[in-house]
């Protein structure tokens, strides 16, 4: 993963996942500015008792000229890999959002405004440079509670909102993003084989929890779906990190079963459930 996972207590985000709710991937995509008839409604899963609005919002078609949010132009031939990292471990009081796209990003004022429109506060922002480019990091909380974001559907809306803005202000990024297939100015030239790209591993993370590692092809609603599948077999998701790296999604989840680390047989059940879900072919509703 792009960011090292820090140790976290059991009272970290995504804890207390025992309440029933229903998640709609199409609703999450609509909140973030995406709308696609190919998105299927997810089944109910034991998370929070809230729903996102089911209203549909059509994304604006991105222009072909790469324009930074600060208005400047970029004409670099090699398009860097965009990265969006949602980190629930490194800060106990806020969700950390990190965005990288080589050295092409400006101040991201429009992205911050878009996050505020989701009902979020940007507590602080900083920038650092390394060999991979310019990294913009934001510490965000929910405006109504002042607490870090815990709802998977809102975390997914944050991710899709950032990707939406990337493709709007940097149309060339759509060639490196899975969302660019349906919503970008130029779709990706590469295709990810889900069977080859999908990797799953469960390792011990102390006596009270395990660490689930997932890598697979990205798609809208993926974060919500992963949490739903995990909690459907009564495994608790305590905290984690979700990274979008170009066409791939990489996740780390701290998980437990009845406040204990997951035993080997249950690890196999978890891995098999996720592998089946991630590799199965998707069929649009209404195709029969």
Short mmCIF file of C-alpha atoms in Angstrom, two decimals:
data_model
loop_
_atom_site.label_atom_id
_atom_site.label_comp_id
_atom_site.label_asym_id
_atom_site.label_seq_id
_atom_site.Cartn_x
_atom_site.Cartn_y
_atom_site.Cartn_z
CA UNK A 1 0.00 0.00 0.00
CA UNK A 2 1.13 3.55 -0.60
CA UNK A 3 0.87 4.54 3.02
CA UNK A 4 2.05 2.48 5.97
CA UNK A 5 -0.69 1.31 8.29
CA UNK A 6 -0.42 2.64 11.80
CA UNK A 7 -1.59 0.60 14.77
CA UNK A 8 -5.12 1.35 15.87
CA UNK A 9 -7.22 0.58 18.93
CA UNK A 10 -10.44 -1.40 18.74
CA UNK A 11 -12.41 1.82 18.99
CA UNK A 12 -11.30 2.89 15.50
CA UNK A 13 -13.52 3.84 12.50
CA UNK A 14 -15.91 1.27 11.03
CA UNK A 15 -16.27 -0.29 14.50
CA UNK A 16 -19.66 -1.34 15.84
CA UNK A 17 -20.91 -2.77 12.58
CA UNK A 18 -23.87 -4.59 14.11
CA UNK A 19 -26.76 -2.40 12.93
CA UNK A 20 -28.69 -3.24 9.80
CA UNK A 21 -28.75 -0.99 6.76
CA UNK A 22 -29.01 -1.24 3.01
CA UNK A 23 -26.34 0.03 0.63
CA UNK A 24 -26.98 1.05 -2.94
CA UNK A 25 -23.95 1.33 -5.21
CA UNK A 26 -25.95 3.42 -7.64
CA UNK A 27 -26.87 5.81 -4.81
CA UNK A 28 -23.23 6.17 -3.79
CA UNK A 29 -22.24 6.84 -7.38
CA UNK A 30 -25.01 9.44 -7.76
CA UNK A 31 -23.85 11.35 -4.66
CA UNK A 32 -20.32 11.47 -6.07
CA UNK A 33 -21.51 12.72 -9.47
CA UNK A 34 -21.65 9.41 -11.35
CA UNK A 35 -24.64 7.74 -12.92
CA UNK A 36 -24.53 4.38 -14.66
CA UNK A 37 -27.26 1.89 -15.55
CA UNK A 38 -24.78 -0.93 -15.09
CA UNK A 39 -24.55 -0.49 -11.33
CA UNK A 40 -26.57 -3.04 -9.39
CA UNK A 41 -28.19 -2.42 -6.03
CA UNK A 42 -26.38 -4.17 -3.21
CA UNK A 43 -28.14 -6.38 -0.71
CA UNK A 44 -28.69 -5.34 2.87
CA UNK A 45 -25.69 -5.65 5.17
CA UNK A 46 -25.08 -5.11 8.88
CA UNK A 47 -23.62 -1.63 9.02
CA UNK A 48 -25.22 1.72 9.85
CA UNK A 49 -28.93 2.49 9.61
CA UNK A 50 -28.60 5.23 7.01
CA UNK A 51 -29.20 5.46 3.28
CA UNK A 52 -27.82 7.80 0.69
CA UNK A 53 -30.23 9.62 -1.56
CA UNK A 54 -31.29 7.64 -4.61
CA UNK A 55 -31.34 10.72 -6.84
CA UNK A 56 -29.24 10.43 -9.97
CA UNK A 57 -26.68 13.02 -11.02
CA UNK A 58 -25.08 12.88 -14.46
CA UNK A 59 -21.37 13.67 -14.56
CA UNK A 60 -20.25 16.53 -16.75
CA UNK A 61 -18.24 15.34 -19.74
CA UNK A 62 -14.61 16.20 -19.25
CA UNK A 63 -12.86 18.36 -21.79
CA UNK A 64 -9.84 17.06 -23.66
CA UNK A 65 -7.34 19.72 -22.60
CA UNK A 66 -5.62 18.87 -19.28
CA UNK A 67 -6.31 21.82 -16.99
CA UNK A 68 -5.14 22.13 -13.40
CA UNK A 69 -7.54 23.31 -10.72
CA UNK A 70 -5.45 26.45 -10.41
CA UNK A 71 -5.99 27.13 -14.13
CA UNK A 72 -2.54 26.21 -15.40
CA UNK A 73 -1.89 23.70 -18.19
CA UNK A 74 0.11 20.50 -18.21
CA UNK A 75 1.52 19.04 -21.43
CA UNK A 76 3.61 16.17 -20.09
CA UNK A 77 3.38 13.21 -22.47
CA UNK A 78 3.66 10.50 -19.80
CA UNK A 79 0.48 10.37 -17.77
CA UNK A 80 1.26 9.50 -14.13
CA UNK A 81 -0.79 6.98 -12.19
CA UNK A 82 -3.44 8.76 -10.10
CA UNK A 83 -3.70 7.59 -6.51
CA UNK A 84 -6.49 8.23 -4.00
CA UNK A 85 -5.88 6.92 -0.48
CA UNK A 86 -8.47 6.84 2.31
CA UNK A 87 -6.62 6.16 5.57
CA UNK A 88 -8.59 5.37 8.74
CA UNK A 89 -5.58 4.32 10.83
CA UNK A 90 -3.01 7.10 10.99
CA UNK A 91 -5.18 9.74 12.73
CA UNK A 92 -7.48 8.74 15.63
CA UNK A 93 -9.68 11.82 15.23
CA UNK A 94 -9.98 12.30 11.46
CA UNK A 95 -10.13 10.44 8.18
CA UNK A 96 -6.97 11.12 6.17
CA UNK A 97 -7.42 11.57 2.42
CA UNK A 98 -4.35 11.62 0.18
CA UNK A 99 -4.38 12.45 -3.55
CA UNK A 100 -1.44 12.06 -5.91
CA UNK A 101 -1.19 12.62 -9.66
CA UNK A 102 2.47 13.15 -10.41
CA UNK A 103 3.27 16.86 -10.10
CA UNK A 104 0.10 18.02 -11.88
CA UNK A 105 -2.19 18.87 -8.97
CA UNK A 106 -2.84 22.44 -7.89
CA UNK A 107 -4.33 23.62 -4.61
CA UNK A 108 -7.41 21.37 -5.10
CA UNK A 109 -9.79 24.09 -3.91
CA UNK A 110 -12.61 22.63 -6.01
CA UNK A 111 -12.03 19.22 -4.47
CA UNK A 112 -12.22 20.70 -0.98
CA UNK A 113 -15.48 22.44 -1.89
CA UNK A 114 -16.85 19.15 -3.24
CA UNK A 115 -15.99 17.44 0.05
CA UNK A 116 -17.82 20.17 1.95
CA UNK A 117 -20.86 19.52 -0.23
CA UNK A 118 -20.82 15.96 1.12
CA UNK A 119 -21.23 17.34 4.65
CA UNK A 120 -17.56 17.19 5.57
CA UNK A 121 -15.09 19.55 7.19
CA UNK A 122 -11.50 19.82 5.99
CA UNK A 123 -9.60 20.38 9.23
CA UNK A 124 -6.14 20.68 7.74
CA UNK A 125 -4.32 20.22 4.47
CA UNK A 126 -0.67 19.78 3.68
CA UNK A 127 1.54 18.95 0.73
CA UNK A 128 4.76 17.02 0.49
CA UNK A 129 6.98 15.98 -2.41
CA UNK A 130 8.86 12.79 -3.09
CA UNK A 131 10.11 10.86 -6.09
CA UNK A 132 6.55 9.82 -7.03
CA UNK A 133 5.28 13.40 -7.18
CA UNK A 134 3.23 15.84 -5.18
CA UNK A 135 1.06 14.44 -2.39
CA UNK A 136 -1.97 16.43 -1.17
CA UNK A 137 -3.21 15.25 2.23
CA UNK A 138 -6.42 16.32 3.97
CA UNK A 139 -7.73 15.54 7.46
CA UNK A 140 -11.52 15.44 7.22
CA UNK A 141 -14.41 14.94 9.63
CA UNK A 142 -18.19 14.94 9.43
CA UNK A 143 -19.56 18.46 9.76
CA UNK A 144 -22.54 17.44 11.91
CA UNK A 145 -20.61 15.43 14.52
CA UNK A 146 -16.99 16.57 14.22
CA UNK A 147 -15.97 12.91 14.13
CA UNK A 148 -14.10 10.95 11.50
CA UNK A 149 -16.06 9.26 8.75
CA UNK A 150 -17.17 5.73 9.64
CA UNK A 151 -19.91 4.90 7.13
CA UNK A 152 -18.58 2.83 4.21
CA UNK A 153 -21.06 4.41 1.80
CA UNK A 154 -19.85 7.91 2.67
CA UNK A 155 -16.22 6.83 2.38
CA UNK A 156 -17.00 5.48 -1.09
CA UNK A 157 -18.76 8.75 -1.98
CA UNK A 158 -15.59 10.62 -0.95
CA UNK A 159 -13.48 8.38 -3.17
CA UNK A 160 -15.73 8.77 -6.20
CA UNK A 161 -16.00 12.53 -5.68
CA UNK A 162 -12.22 12.88 -5.78
CA UNK A 163 -11.99 10.70 -8.90
CA UNK A 164 -14.78 12.74 -10.51
CA UNK A 165 -12.82 15.96 -9.93
CA UNK A 166 -9.61 14.38 -11.18
CA UNK A 167 -11.24 13.49 -14.49
CA UNK A 168 -12.94 16.88 -14.78
CA UNK A 169 -9.85 19.02 -14.17
CA UNK A 170 -7.30 16.51 -15.51
CA UNK A 171 -9.06 14.69 -18.38
CA UNK A 172 -5.89 12.78 -19.19
CA UNK A 173 -6.26 10.94 -15.86
CA UNK A 174 -9.26 9.03 -17.25
CA UNK A 175 -6.86 6.88 -19.28
CA UNK A 176 -5.48 5.57 -15.98
CA UNK A 177 -8.72 5.13 -14.02
CA UNK A 178 -11.36 2.40 -14.10
CA UNK A 179 -14.08 5.07 -13.92
CA UNK A 180 -12.71 6.47 -17.18
CA UNK A 181 -14.37 3.62 -19.09
CA UNK A 182 -17.84 5.11 -18.58
CA UNK A 183 -17.19 8.68 -17.51
CA UNK A 184 -13.80 9.82 -18.83
CA UNK A 185 -12.90 11.90 -21.86
CA UNK A 186 -10.58 9.11 -23.01
CA UNK A 187 -11.13 5.55 -21.72
CA UNK A 188 -8.21 3.42 -20.49
CA UNK A 189 -6.31 1.56 -23.19
CA UNK A 190 -5.42 -1.23 -20.77
CA UNK A 191 -7.88 -3.72 -19.35
CA UNK A 192 -7.45 -5.50 -16.03
CA UNK A 193 -8.11 -9.23 -15.89
CA UNK A 194 -10.04 -9.62 -12.63
CA UNK A 195 -8.92 -13.22 -12.14
CA UNK A 196 -5.27 -12.25 -12.45
CA UNK A 197 -5.53 -8.98 -10.52
CA UNK A 198 -7.46 -10.33 -7.54
CA UNK A 199 -5.27 -11.23 -4.57
CA UNK A 200 -6.49 -12.02 -1.07
CA UNK A 201 -4.60 -12.72 2.13
CA UNK A 202 -5.47 -12.89 5.82
CA UNK A 203 -2.68 -12.65 8.39
CA UNK A 204 -2.59 -12.43 12.17
CA UNK A 205 -2.51 -8.92 13.61
CA UNK A 206 -2.21 -9.70 17.32
CA UNK A 207 -4.44 -11.86 19.56
CA UNK A 208 -7.57 -9.76 19.10
CA UNK A 209 -7.74 -9.15 15.35
CA UNK A 210 -6.50 -10.15 11.91
CA UNK A 211 -5.42 -8.14 8.87
CA UNK A 212 -7.25 -8.70 5.60
CA UNK A 213 -5.38 -7.66 2.43
CA UNK A 214 -7.33 -7.26 -0.82
CA UNK A 215 -6.15 -6.24 -4.27
CA UNK A 216 -8.46 -6.32 -7.27
CA UNK A 217 -9.75 -4.41 -10.29
CA UNK A 218 -11.39 -1.14 -9.30
CA UNK A 219 -15.04 -0.29 -9.92
CA UNK A 220 -17.67 2.06 -8.42
CA UNK A 221 -19.09 0.86 -5.11
CA UNK A 222 -16.24 -1.56 -4.44
CA UNK A 223 -15.45 -0.35 -0.90
CA UNK A 224 -19.09 -0.72 0.17
CA UNK A 225 -19.33 -4.16 -1.41
CA UNK A 226 -16.19 -5.43 0.32
CA UNK A 227 -17.45 -4.37 3.75
CA UNK A 228 -20.86 -5.90 3.04
CA UNK A 229 -19.39 -9.27 2.07
CA UNK A 230 -17.16 -9.31 5.17
CA UNK A 231 -19.94 -8.42 7.59
CA UNK A 232 -22.39 -10.83 5.93
CA UNK A 233 -20.41 -13.67 7.52
CA UNK A 234 -20.43 -11.95 10.93
CA UNK A 235 -16.86 -10.65 10.79
CA UNK A 236 -16.40 -7.15 12.20
CA UNK A 237 -14.44 -4.49 10.31
CA UNK A 238 -12.69 -2.28 12.84
CA UNK A 239 -10.62 0.07 10.70
CA UNK A 240 -8.54 0.09 7.57
CA UNK A 241 -7.23 1.81 4.47
CA UNK A 242 -8.58 1.84 0.92
CA UNK A 243 -6.33 2.87 -1.95
CA UNK A 244 -7.17 3.53 -5.59
CA UNK A 245 -4.03 3.17 -7.69
CA UNK A 246 -4.90 3.65 -11.32
CA UNK A 247 -7.03 0.71 -12.48
CA UNK A 248 -6.50 -1.23 -9.24
CA UNK A 249 -7.99 -1.01 -5.77
CA UNK A 250 -6.01 -2.10 -2.71
CA UNK A 251 -7.50 -2.44 0.75
CA UNK A 252 -6.32 -3.27 4.25
CA UNK A 253 -8.99 -4.07 6.83
CA UNK A 254 -8.46 -4.86 10.51
CA UNK A 255 -11.06 -7.56 11.15
CA UNK A 256 -12.13 -9.75 14.06
CA UNK A 257 -14.68 -12.39 15.01
CA UNK A 258 -16.25 -11.93 18.44
CA UNK A 259 -13.38 -9.61 19.43
CA UNK A 260 -10.77 -12.24 18.59
CA UNK A 261 -8.44 -12.88 15.68
CA UNK A 262 -9.97 -14.94 12.90
CA UNK A 263 -9.11 -18.63 13.08
CA UNK A 264 -7.79 -20.46 10.01
CA UNK A 265 -11.08 -22.14 8.94
CA UNK A 266 -12.93 -18.82 9.07
CA UNK A 267 -10.08 -17.11 7.22
CA UNK A 268 -10.64 -19.58 4.40
CA UNK A 269 -14.39 -18.92 4.40
CA UNK A 270 -13.72 -15.18 4.23
CA UNK A 271 -11.20 -15.52 1.40
CA UNK A 272 -13.49 -17.82 -0.59
CA UNK A 273 -16.48 -15.49 -0.17
CA UNK A 274 -14.54 -12.47 -1.37
CA UNK A 275 -12.88 -14.35 -4.20
CA UNK A 276 -16.22 -15.62 -5.48
CA UNK A 277 -17.78 -12.16 -5.32
CA UNK A 278 -14.86 -10.33 -6.95
CA UNK A 279 -14.32 -12.82 -9.76
CA UNK A 280 -17.90 -13.62 -10.68
CA UNK A 281 -19.18 -12.03 -13.92
CA UNK A 282 -21.48 -9.06 -13.44
CA UNK A 283 -24.80 -8.97 -15.28
CA UNK A 284 -26.79 -5.81 -15.68
CA UNK A 285 -30.26 -5.78 -14.20
CA UNK A 286 -33.01 -6.13 -16.75
CA UNK A 287 -30.85 -8.15 -19.15
CA UNK A 288 -33.07 -11.21 -18.82
#
